[in-house]
């Protein structure tokens, strides 16, 4: 016996999805993600642009662009760039950064799982630690492929499950609300086999490489923890959920500080190495 999809159940599902996306938008608008991106990982955007091979005259879409750490380098290559994100609150900082860099690009509010662009529009479609946070991975991957031209390049850069940020999400999981049905954890985009399955036989020239970015801003686990508590939407959201339970707050405080120490923060200047997976492919 199969379930029958009724108009009412379809409407309920659509309303649930709108509520989930509103929650995601509010999460990323909280804190100060543009400053975090500038302080810690701005260089990763240019690395992705290099890997994808963005050229002058290319039409490029940056999905879940945030404040544009991939979109701006792509525009500086001479590409025509659209930076899209579910949280347009991040665009103000992106526009300032683009102006300072001398880059011109378009900023467009868009859901990575329902991109408002026609099929086969872009020469390159990329996402730097962005699309990995769309809750429904297959839907987001389908959109990356759909809007790329045949022969167009697709590139993603995502935190791995085993790396520091992947481990941070695992650390926060027991304190967080259960995920909605059908949603998947962001760090799975840092697993090569998972991304291969998402893109499937619609792409060729698939390449995946693990790299690390050196983070030297923090000396102690407590500094690492407190920075994420004040800047990073997902961490802020977890702390907001447990704010009325001091015991849980202390437990999460201790766990995140311990993670920082395990990742190498010992009071010296040696810093941390955050692992990510860089994937490139070409649409068939």
PDB file of C-alpha atoms in Angstrom:
ATOM      1  CA  UNK A   1       0.000   0.000   0.000  1.00  0.00           C
ATOM      2  CA  UNK A   2       1.353   3.427  -0.937  1.00  0.00           C
ATOM      3  CA  UNK A   3       0.695   6.742   0.721  1.00  0.00           C
ATOM      4  CA  UNK A   4      -1.537   9.142  -1.157  1.00  0.00           C
ATOM      5  CA  UNK A   5      -0.320  12.712  -1.408  1.00  0.00           C
ATOM      6  CA  UNK A   6      -3.325  14.949  -0.910  1.00  0.00           C
ATOM      7  CA  UNK A   7      -3.533  18.697  -1.541  1.00  0.00           C
ATOM      8  CA  UNK A   8      -3.718  19.213   2.225  1.00  0.00           C
ATOM      9  CA  UNK A   9      -0.553  17.173   2.881  1.00  0.00           C
ATOM     10  CA  UNK A  10       1.254  19.013   0.072  1.00  0.00           C
ATOM     11  CA  UNK A  11       0.231  22.336   1.576  1.00  0.00           C
ATOM     12  CA  UNK A  12       1.372  21.201   5.016  1.00  0.00           C
ATOM     13  CA  UNK A  13       4.747  20.144   3.630  1.00  0.00           C
ATOM     14  CA  UNK A  14       5.159  23.467   1.843  1.00  0.00           C
ATOM     15  CA  UNK A  15       4.307  25.385   5.009  1.00  0.00           C
ATOM     16  CA  UNK A  16       6.770  23.286   7.025  1.00  0.00           C
ATOM     17  CA  UNK A  17       9.478  23.995   4.463  1.00  0.00           C
ATOM     18  CA  UNK A  18       8.781  27.741   4.577  1.00  0.00           C
ATOM     19  CA  UNK A  19       9.023  27.666   8.370  1.00  0.00           C
ATOM     20  CA  UNK A  20      12.289  25.735   8.231  1.00  0.00           C
ATOM     21  CA  UNK A  21      13.813  28.156   5.731  1.00  0.00           C
ATOM     22  CA  UNK A  22      12.665  31.139   7.826  1.00  0.00           C
ATOM     23  CA  UNK A  23      14.430  29.559  10.797  1.00  0.00           C
ATOM     24  CA  UNK A  24      17.609  29.082   8.745  1.00  0.00           C
ATOM     25  CA  UNK A  25      17.484  32.655   7.496  1.00  0.00           C
ATOM     26  CA  UNK A  26      17.125  33.999  11.043  1.00  0.00           C
ATOM     27  CA  UNK A  27      19.974  31.776  12.221  1.00  0.00           C
ATOM     28  CA  UNK A  28      22.415  33.085   9.617  1.00  0.00           C
ATOM     29  CA  UNK A  29      21.287  36.664  10.163  1.00  0.00           C
ATOM     30  CA  UNK A  30      22.146  36.365  13.864  1.00  0.00           C
ATOM     31  CA  UNK A  31      25.660  36.926  15.109  1.00  0.00           C
ATOM     32  CA  UNK A  32      28.186  38.272  12.609  1.00  0.00           C
ATOM     33  CA  UNK A  33      28.993  35.739   9.916  1.00  0.00           C
ATOM     34  CA  UNK A  34      30.545  38.310   7.533  1.00  0.00           C
ATOM     35  CA  UNK A  35      33.151  39.191  10.160  1.00  0.00           C
ATOM     36  CA  UNK A  36      33.830  35.514  10.838  1.00  0.00           C
ATOM     37  CA  UNK A  37      34.308  34.867   7.132  1.00  0.00           C
ATOM     38  CA  UNK A  38      36.642  37.853   6.825  1.00  0.00           C
ATOM     39  CA  UNK A  39      38.601  36.998   9.972  1.00  0.00           C
ATOM     40  CA  UNK A  40      39.057  33.289   9.352  1.00  0.00           C
ATOM     41  CA  UNK A  41      38.271  31.862   5.913  1.00  0.00           C
ATOM     42  CA  UNK A  42      38.158  34.614   3.285  1.00  0.00           C
ATOM     43  CA  UNK A  43      41.000  32.974   1.355  1.00  0.00           C
ATOM     44  CA  UNK A  44      38.939  29.828   0.738  1.00  0.00           C
ATOM     45  CA  UNK A  45      36.702  31.604  -1.753  1.00  0.00           C
ATOM     46  CA  UNK A  46      39.619  32.400  -4.054  1.00  0.00           C
ATOM     47  CA  UNK A  47      40.851  28.808  -3.759  1.00  0.00           C
ATOM     48  CA  UNK A  48      37.472  27.554  -4.971  1.00  0.00           C
ATOM     49  CA  UNK A  49      37.429  30.063  -7.822  1.00  0.00           C
ATOM     50  CA  UNK A  50      40.895  28.861  -8.855  1.00  0.00           C
ATOM     51  CA  UNK A  51      39.867  25.197  -8.687  1.00  0.00           C
ATOM     52  CA  UNK A  52      36.749  25.770 -10.787  1.00  0.00           C
ATOM     53  CA  UNK A  53      38.773  27.729 -13.340  1.00  0.00           C
ATOM     54  CA  UNK A  54      36.636  30.863 -13.542  1.00  0.00           C
ATOM     55  CA  UNK A  55      37.562  32.892 -16.615  1.00  0.00           C
ATOM     56  CA  UNK A  56      36.809  36.393 -17.914  1.00  0.00           C
ATOM     57  CA  UNK A  57      33.381  36.442 -19.521  1.00  0.00           C
ATOM     58  CA  UNK A  58      32.046  33.446 -17.599  1.00  0.00           C
ATOM     59  CA  UNK A  59      28.582  33.711 -16.113  1.00  0.00           C
ATOM     60  CA  UNK A  60      28.973  32.502 -12.529  1.00  0.00           C
ATOM     61  CA  UNK A  61      26.508  31.693  -9.751  1.00  0.00           C
ATOM     62  CA  UNK A  62      27.675  31.572  -6.126  1.00  0.00           C
ATOM     63  CA  UNK A  63      25.094  29.570  -4.151  1.00  0.00           C
ATOM     64  CA  UNK A  64      24.700  30.379  -0.442  1.00  0.00           C
ATOM     65  CA  UNK A  65      27.253  33.101  -1.027  1.00  0.00           C
ATOM     66  CA  UNK A  66      27.069  34.760   2.379  1.00  0.00           C
ATOM     67  CA  UNK A  67      29.073  37.960   2.165  1.00  0.00           C
ATOM     68  CA  UNK A  68      30.764  36.900  -1.062  1.00  0.00           C
ATOM     69  CA  UNK A  69      34.149  35.379  -0.289  1.00  0.00           C
ATOM     70  CA  UNK A  70      33.883  33.324  -3.502  1.00  0.00           C
ATOM     71  CA  UNK A  71      31.652  35.665  -5.519  1.00  0.00           C
ATOM     72  CA  UNK A  72      33.963  38.660  -5.180  1.00  0.00           C
ATOM     73  CA  UNK A  73      37.130  36.855  -6.372  1.00  0.00           C
ATOM     74  CA  UNK A  74      35.123  35.447  -9.286  1.00  0.00           C
ATOM     75  CA  UNK A  75      33.999  38.945 -10.268  1.00  0.00           C
ATOM     76  CA  UNK A  76      37.575  40.198 -10.045  1.00  0.00           C
ATOM     77  CA  UNK A  77      38.468  37.541 -12.642  1.00  0.00           C
ATOM     78  CA  UNK A  78      36.213  39.332 -15.107  1.00  0.00           C
ATOM     79  CA  UNK A  79      33.228  37.015 -14.717  1.00  0.00           C
ATOM     80  CA  UNK A  80      29.607  38.146 -14.579  1.00  0.00           C
ATOM     81  CA  UNK A  81      28.613  36.982 -11.111  1.00  0.00           C
ATOM     82  CA  UNK A  82      25.372  36.469  -9.214  1.00  0.00           C
ATOM     83  CA  UNK A  83      25.814  36.016  -5.457  1.00  0.00           C
ATOM     84  CA  UNK A  84      22.716  34.302  -4.047  1.00  0.00           C
ATOM     85  CA  UNK A  85      21.801  33.533  -0.462  1.00  0.00           C
ATOM     86  CA  UNK A  86      18.779  32.666   1.659  1.00  0.00           C
ATOM     87  CA  UNK A  87      19.772  35.414   4.136  1.00  0.00           C
ATOM     88  CA  UNK A  88      20.021  38.758   2.295  1.00  0.00           C
ATOM     89  CA  UNK A  89      20.965  40.359   5.610  1.00  0.00           C
ATOM     90  CA  UNK A  90      24.509  39.224   4.767  1.00  0.00           C
ATOM     91  CA  UNK A  91      24.604  41.219   1.538  1.00  0.00           C
ATOM     92  CA  UNK A  92      25.305  44.634   3.080  1.00  0.00           C
ATOM     93  CA  UNK A  93      28.722  43.525   4.265  1.00  0.00           C
ATOM     94  CA  UNK A  94      29.276  41.787   0.934  1.00  0.00           C
ATOM     95  CA  UNK A  95      28.488  44.919  -1.027  1.00  0.00           C
ATOM     96  CA  UNK A  96      30.952  46.895   1.088  1.00  0.00           C
ATOM     97  CA  UNK A  97      33.651  44.278   0.544  1.00  0.00           C
ATOM     98  CA  UNK A  98      32.951  44.235  -3.195  1.00  0.00           C
ATOM     99  CA  UNK A  99      33.182  48.027  -3.420  1.00  0.00           C
ATOM    100  CA  UNK A 100      36.469  48.039  -1.506  1.00  0.00           C
ATOM    101  CA  UNK A 101      37.858  45.367  -3.835  1.00  0.00           C
ATOM    102  CA  UNK A 102      36.591  47.091  -6.984  1.00  0.00           C
ATOM    103  CA  UNK A 103      34.285  44.216  -7.929  1.00  0.00           C
ATOM    104  CA  UNK A 104      30.868  44.512  -9.572  1.00  0.00           C
ATOM    105  CA  UNK A 105      28.304  41.736  -9.117  1.00  0.00           C
ATOM    106  CA  UNK A 106      24.619  41.080  -8.565  1.00  0.00           C
ATOM    107  CA  UNK A 107      23.217  40.082  -5.147  1.00  0.00           C
ATOM    108  CA  UNK A 108      20.080  37.943  -5.199  1.00  0.00           C
ATOM    109  CA  UNK A 109      17.994  36.418  -2.410  1.00  0.00           C
ATOM    110  CA  UNK A 110      17.514  32.737  -3.238  1.00  0.00           C
ATOM    111  CA  UNK A 111      16.861  29.353  -1.634  1.00  0.00           C
ATOM    112  CA  UNK A 112      19.594  26.886  -2.651  1.00  0.00           C
ATOM    113  CA  UNK A 113      16.934  24.183  -2.968  1.00  0.00           C
ATOM    114  CA  UNK A 114      14.722  26.257  -5.304  1.00  0.00           C
ATOM    115  CA  UNK A 115      17.005  28.559  -7.265  1.00  0.00           C
ATOM    116  CA  UNK A 116      15.149  31.268  -9.242  1.00  0.00           C
ATOM    117  CA  UNK A 117      17.222  30.766 -12.396  1.00  0.00           C
ATOM    118  CA  UNK A 118      16.499  29.018 -15.671  1.00  0.00           C
ATOM    119  CA  UNK A 119      18.008  25.687 -16.619  1.00  0.00           C
ATOM    120  CA  UNK A 120      21.520  25.733 -18.103  1.00  0.00           C
ATOM    121  CA  UNK A 121      22.191  29.405 -17.312  1.00  0.00           C
ATOM    122  CA  UNK A 122      25.700  29.477 -15.828  1.00  0.00           C
ATOM    123  CA  UNK A 123      29.193  28.541 -17.013  1.00  0.00           C
ATOM    124  CA  UNK A 124      30.217  27.907 -13.404  1.00  0.00           C
ATOM    125  CA  UNK A 125      28.193  27.187 -10.267  1.00  0.00           C
ATOM    126  CA  UNK A 126      30.034  27.189  -6.975  1.00  0.00           C
ATOM    127  CA  UNK A 127      29.516  27.301  -3.223  1.00  0.00           C
ATOM    128  CA  UNK A 128      32.059  27.915  -0.470  1.00  0.00           C
ATOM    129  CA  UNK A 129      30.924  26.411   2.870  1.00  0.00           C
ATOM    130  CA  UNK A 130      27.407  27.451   1.879  1.00  0.00           C
ATOM    131  CA  UNK A 131      25.222  24.907   0.090  1.00  0.00           C
ATOM    132  CA  UNK A 132      26.270  22.328   2.683  1.00  0.00           C
ATOM    133  CA  UNK A 133      23.842  24.021   5.104  1.00  0.00           C
ATOM    134  CA  UNK A 134      20.785  23.542   2.893  1.00  0.00           C
ATOM    135  CA  UNK A 135      18.823  20.887   4.828  1.00  0.00           C
ATOM    136  CA  UNK A 136      17.833  18.692   1.882  1.00  0.00           C
ATOM    137  CA  UNK A 137      21.076  17.720   0.211  1.00  0.00           C
ATOM    138  CA  UNK A 138      19.701  16.044  -2.889  1.00  0.00           C
ATOM    139  CA  UNK A 139      17.406  18.955  -3.695  1.00  0.00           C
ATOM    140  CA  UNK A 140      20.314  21.389  -3.395  1.00  0.00           C
ATOM    141  CA  UNK A 141      22.633  19.219  -5.500  1.00  0.00           C
ATOM    142  CA  UNK A 142      19.937  18.893  -8.165  1.00  0.00           C
ATOM    143  CA  UNK A 143      19.759  22.672  -8.378  1.00  0.00           C
ATOM    144  CA  UNK A 144      23.535  23.061  -8.722  1.00  0.00           C
ATOM    145  CA  UNK A 145      23.421  20.739 -11.714  1.00  0.00           C
ATOM    146  CA  UNK A 146      20.215  22.126 -13.207  1.00  0.00           C
ATOM    147  CA  UNK A 147      21.394  25.736 -13.513  1.00  0.00           C
ATOM    148  CA  UNK A 148      24.825  24.809 -14.920  1.00  0.00           C
ATOM    149  CA  UNK A 149      25.201  24.748 -18.693  1.00  0.00           C
ATOM    150  CA  UNK A 150      26.144  21.439 -20.324  1.00  0.00           C
ATOM    151  CA  UNK A 151      29.908  21.407 -19.953  1.00  0.00           C
ATOM    152  CA  UNK A 152      29.673  23.963 -17.160  1.00  0.00           C
ATOM    153  CA  UNK A 153      31.791  23.595 -14.054  1.00  0.00           C
ATOM    154  CA  UNK A 154      30.457  22.886 -10.563  1.00  0.00           C
ATOM    155  CA  UNK A 155      32.532  23.425  -7.437  1.00  0.00           C
ATOM    156  CA  UNK A 156      31.866  23.055  -3.710  1.00  0.00           C
ATOM    157  CA  UNK A 157      34.053  23.579  -0.666  1.00  0.00           C
ATOM    158  CA  UNK A 158      32.682  22.005   2.519  1.00  0.00           C
ATOM    159  CA  UNK A 159      33.846  21.207   6.039  1.00  0.00           C
ATOM    160  CA  UNK A 160      34.558  17.504   6.544  1.00  0.00           C
ATOM    161  CA  UNK A 161      32.866  15.450   9.288  1.00  0.00           C
ATOM    162  CA  UNK A 162      36.286  14.629  10.767  1.00  0.00           C
ATOM    163  CA  UNK A 163      37.609  18.203  10.726  1.00  0.00           C
ATOM    164  CA  UNK A 164      37.297  20.802  13.465  1.00  0.00           C
ATOM    165  CA  UNK A 165      34.036  22.351  12.235  1.00  0.00           C
ATOM    166  CA  UNK A 166      32.482  18.957  11.532  1.00  0.00           C
ATOM    167  CA  UNK A 167      33.431  17.905  15.060  1.00  0.00           C
ATOM    168  CA  UNK A 168      31.982  21.139  16.405  1.00  0.00           C
ATOM    169  CA  UNK A 169      28.608  20.251  14.872  1.00  0.00           C
ATOM    170  CA  UNK A 170      28.850  16.782  16.423  1.00  0.00           C
ATOM    171  CA  UNK A 171      29.656  18.396  19.780  1.00  0.00           C
ATOM    172  CA  UNK A 172      26.615  20.680  19.572  1.00  0.00           C
ATOM    173  CA  UNK A 173      24.222  17.966  18.361  1.00  0.00           C
ATOM    174  CA  UNK A 174      23.169  16.626  21.807  1.00  0.00           C
ATOM    175  CA  UNK A 175      22.208  20.164  22.856  1.00  0.00           C
ATOM    176  CA  UNK A 176      20.287  20.972  19.684  1.00  0.00           C
ATOM    177  CA  UNK A 177      16.696  20.272  18.680  1.00  0.00           C
ATOM    178  CA  UNK A 178      16.132  17.068  16.656  1.00  0.00           C
ATOM    179  CA  UNK A 179      16.487  17.805  12.940  1.00  0.00           C
ATOM    180  CA  UNK A 180      13.307  17.953  10.853  1.00  0.00           C
ATOM    181  CA  UNK A 181      12.435  14.770   8.942  1.00  0.00           C
ATOM    182  CA  UNK A 182      14.398  14.505   5.710  1.00  0.00           C
ATOM    183  CA  UNK A 183      17.129  16.977   6.636  1.00  0.00           C
ATOM    184  CA  UNK A 184      20.767  15.884   6.659  1.00  0.00           C
ATOM    185  CA  UNK A 185      23.781  17.131   8.635  1.00  0.00           C
ATOM    186  CA  UNK A 186      25.871  19.785   6.845  1.00  0.00           C
ATOM    187  CA  UNK A 187      29.284  18.050   7.155  1.00  0.00           C
ATOM    188  CA  UNK A 188      28.109  15.198   4.927  1.00  0.00           C
ATOM    189  CA  UNK A 189      28.978  17.534   2.039  1.00  0.00           C
ATOM    190  CA  UNK A 190      32.565  17.023   3.204  1.00  0.00           C
ATOM    191  CA  UNK A 191      32.337  13.288   2.491  1.00  0.00           C
ATOM    192  CA  UNK A 192      33.469  12.451  -1.049  1.00  0.00           C
ATOM    193  CA  UNK A 193      31.197   9.440  -1.481  1.00  0.00           C
ATOM    194  CA  UNK A 194      28.169  11.447  -0.369  1.00  0.00           C
ATOM    195  CA  UNK A 195      28.846  14.204  -2.904  1.00  0.00           C
ATOM    196  CA  UNK A 196      29.474  11.651  -5.659  1.00  0.00           C
ATOM    197  CA  UNK A 197      26.081  10.122  -4.932  1.00  0.00           C
ATOM    198  CA  UNK A 198      24.371  13.520  -4.880  1.00  0.00           C
ATOM    199  CA  UNK A 199      25.737  14.536  -8.282  1.00  0.00           C
ATOM    200  CA  UNK A 200      25.545  11.056  -9.782  1.00  0.00           C
ATOM    201  CA  UNK A 201      26.035  10.404 -13.465  1.00  0.00           C
ATOM    202  CA  UNK A 202      24.967  13.912 -14.416  1.00  0.00           C
ATOM    203  CA  UNK A 203      28.586  15.052 -14.090  1.00  0.00           C
ATOM    204  CA  UNK A 204      31.989  13.869 -15.198  1.00  0.00           C
ATOM    205  CA  UNK A 205      35.558  14.957 -14.433  1.00  0.00           C
ATOM    206  CA  UNK A 206      34.664  14.599 -10.753  1.00  0.00           C
ATOM    207  CA  UNK A 207      37.600  15.446  -8.500  1.00  0.00           C
ATOM    208  CA  UNK A 208      37.722  15.662  -4.713  1.00  0.00           C
ATOM    209  CA  UNK A 209      40.660  16.668  -2.529  1.00  0.00           C
ATOM    210  CA  UNK A 210      40.986  17.236   1.197  1.00  0.00           C
ATOM    211  CA  UNK A 211      42.875  20.308   2.353  1.00  0.00           C
ATOM    212  CA  UNK A 212      43.245  22.347   5.517  1.00  0.00           C
ATOM    213  CA  UNK A 213      43.161  26.047   6.281  1.00  0.00           C
ATOM    214  CA  UNK A 214      45.402  27.361   9.052  1.00  0.00           C
ATOM    215  CA  UNK A 215      43.552  29.276  11.778  1.00  0.00           C
ATOM    216  CA  UNK A 216      45.835  31.306  14.028  1.00  0.00           C
ATOM    217  CA  UNK A 217      43.364  33.712  15.623  1.00  0.00           C
ATOM    218  CA  UNK A 218      42.816  31.627  18.783  1.00  0.00           C
ATOM    219  CA  UNK A 219      45.293  30.591  21.463  1.00  0.00           C
ATOM    220  CA  UNK A 220      42.949  28.723  23.832  1.00  0.00           C
ATOM    221  CA  UNK A 221      39.865  26.570  23.624  1.00  0.00           C
ATOM    222  CA  UNK A 222      37.942  29.226  25.521  1.00  0.00           C
ATOM    223  CA  UNK A 223      38.796  31.880  22.921  1.00  0.00           C
ATOM    224  CA  UNK A 224      37.640  29.544  20.154  1.00  0.00           C
ATOM    225  CA  UNK A 225      34.380  28.797  21.985  1.00  0.00           C
ATOM    226  CA  UNK A 226      33.589  32.422  22.848  1.00  0.00           C
ATOM    227  CA  UNK A 227      34.231  33.628  19.304  1.00  0.00           C
ATOM    228  CA  UNK A 228      31.734  31.123  17.903  1.00  0.00           C
ATOM    229  CA  UNK A 229      29.222  31.949  20.645  1.00  0.00           C
ATOM    230  CA  UNK A 230      29.219  35.582  19.525  1.00  0.00           C
ATOM    231  CA  UNK A 231      29.681  35.276  15.741  1.00  0.00           C
ATOM    232  CA  UNK A 232      28.359  31.986  14.347  1.00  0.00           C
ATOM    233  CA  UNK A 233      24.636  31.556  13.763  1.00  0.00           C
ATOM    234  CA  UNK A 234      24.441  27.766  14.338  1.00  0.00           C
ATOM    235  CA  UNK A 235      26.303  28.071  17.654  1.00  0.00           C
ATOM    236  CA  UNK A 236      24.241  31.058  18.739  1.00  0.00           C
ATOM    237  CA  UNK A 237      21.040  29.116  17.965  1.00  0.00           C
ATOM    238  CA  UNK A 238      22.087  26.158  20.113  1.00  0.00           C
ATOM    239  CA  UNK A 239      22.957  28.376  23.053  1.00  0.00           C
ATOM    240  CA  UNK A 240      19.637  30.211  22.700  1.00  0.00           C
ATOM    241  CA  UNK A 241      17.807  26.880  22.907  1.00  0.00           C
ATOM    242  CA  UNK A 242      19.470  25.889  26.194  1.00  0.00           C
ATOM    243  CA  UNK A 243      19.736  29.378  27.709  1.00  0.00           C
ATOM    244  CA  UNK A 244      17.299  28.569  30.538  1.00  0.00           C
ATOM    245  CA  UNK A 245      19.295  25.514  31.616  1.00  0.00           C
ATOM    246  CA  UNK A 246      22.580  26.639  33.248  1.00  0.00           C
ATOM    247  CA  UNK A 247      23.801  23.062  33.592  1.00  0.00           C
ATOM    248  CA  UNK A 248      23.498  22.438  29.863  1.00  0.00           C
ATOM    249  CA  UNK A 249      25.127  25.789  29.088  1.00  0.00           C
ATOM    250  CA  UNK A 250      28.102  24.862  31.272  1.00  0.00           C
ATOM    251  CA  UNK A 251      28.306  21.433  29.664  1.00  0.00           C
ATOM    252  CA  UNK A 252      28.359  22.892  26.150  1.00  0.00           C
ATOM    253  CA  UNK A 253      30.854  25.557  27.230  1.00  0.00           C
ATOM    254  CA  UNK A 254      33.164  22.843  28.526  1.00  0.00           C
ATOM    255  CA  UNK A 255      32.696  20.625  25.460  1.00  0.00           C
ATOM    256  CA  UNK A 256      33.490  23.369  22.935  1.00  0.00           C
ATOM    257  CA  UNK A 257      36.525  24.565  24.875  1.00  0.00           C
ATOM    258  CA  UNK A 258      37.733  20.966  25.064  1.00  0.00           C
ATOM    259  CA  UNK A 259      37.296  20.606  21.314  1.00  0.00           C
ATOM    260  CA  UNK A 260      39.493  23.652  20.793  1.00  0.00           C
ATOM    261  CA  UNK A 261      42.199  22.140  22.997  1.00  0.00           C
ATOM    262  CA  UNK A 262      41.950  18.783  21.228  1.00  0.00           C
ATOM    263  CA  UNK A 263      42.374  20.608  17.918  1.00  0.00           C
ATOM    264  CA  UNK A 264      45.670  22.098  19.045  1.00  0.00           C
ATOM    265  CA  UNK A 265      44.949  25.217  21.085  1.00  0.00           C
ATOM    266  CA  UNK A 266      47.381  25.014  23.985  1.00  0.00           C
ATOM    267  CA  UNK A 267      48.077  28.676  24.741  1.00  0.00           C
ATOM    268  CA  UNK A 268      50.808  28.911  22.106  1.00  0.00           C
ATOM    269  CA  UNK A 269      50.729  30.489  18.658  1.00  0.00           C
ATOM    270  CA  UNK A 270      50.517  27.234  16.721  1.00  0.00           C
ATOM    271  CA  UNK A 271      46.786  27.573  16.049  1.00  0.00           C
ATOM    272  CA  UNK A 272      44.510  25.027  14.388  1.00  0.00           C
ATOM    273  CA  UNK A 273      44.047  23.337  11.014  1.00  0.00           C
ATOM    274  CA  UNK A 274      40.459  23.098   9.767  1.00  0.00           C
ATOM    275  CA  UNK A 275      39.892  20.378   7.169  1.00  0.00           C
ATOM    276  CA  UNK A 276      37.640  20.815   4.142  1.00  0.00           C
ATOM    277  CA  UNK A 277      36.751  18.904   0.982  1.00  0.00           C
ATOM    278  CA  UNK A 278      37.121  20.689  -2.347  1.00  0.00           C
ATOM    279  CA  UNK A 279      35.025  19.133  -5.113  1.00  0.00           C
ATOM    280  CA  UNK A 280      35.000  20.060  -8.793  1.00  0.00           C
ATOM    281  CA  UNK A 281      33.017  18.459 -11.596  1.00  0.00           C
ATOM    282  CA  UNK A 282      31.639  19.218 -15.044  1.00  0.00           C
ATOM    283  CA  UNK A 283      28.010  18.852 -16.065  1.00  0.00           C
ATOM    284  CA  UNK A 284      27.613  16.288 -18.825  1.00  0.00           C
TER     285      UNK A 284
END
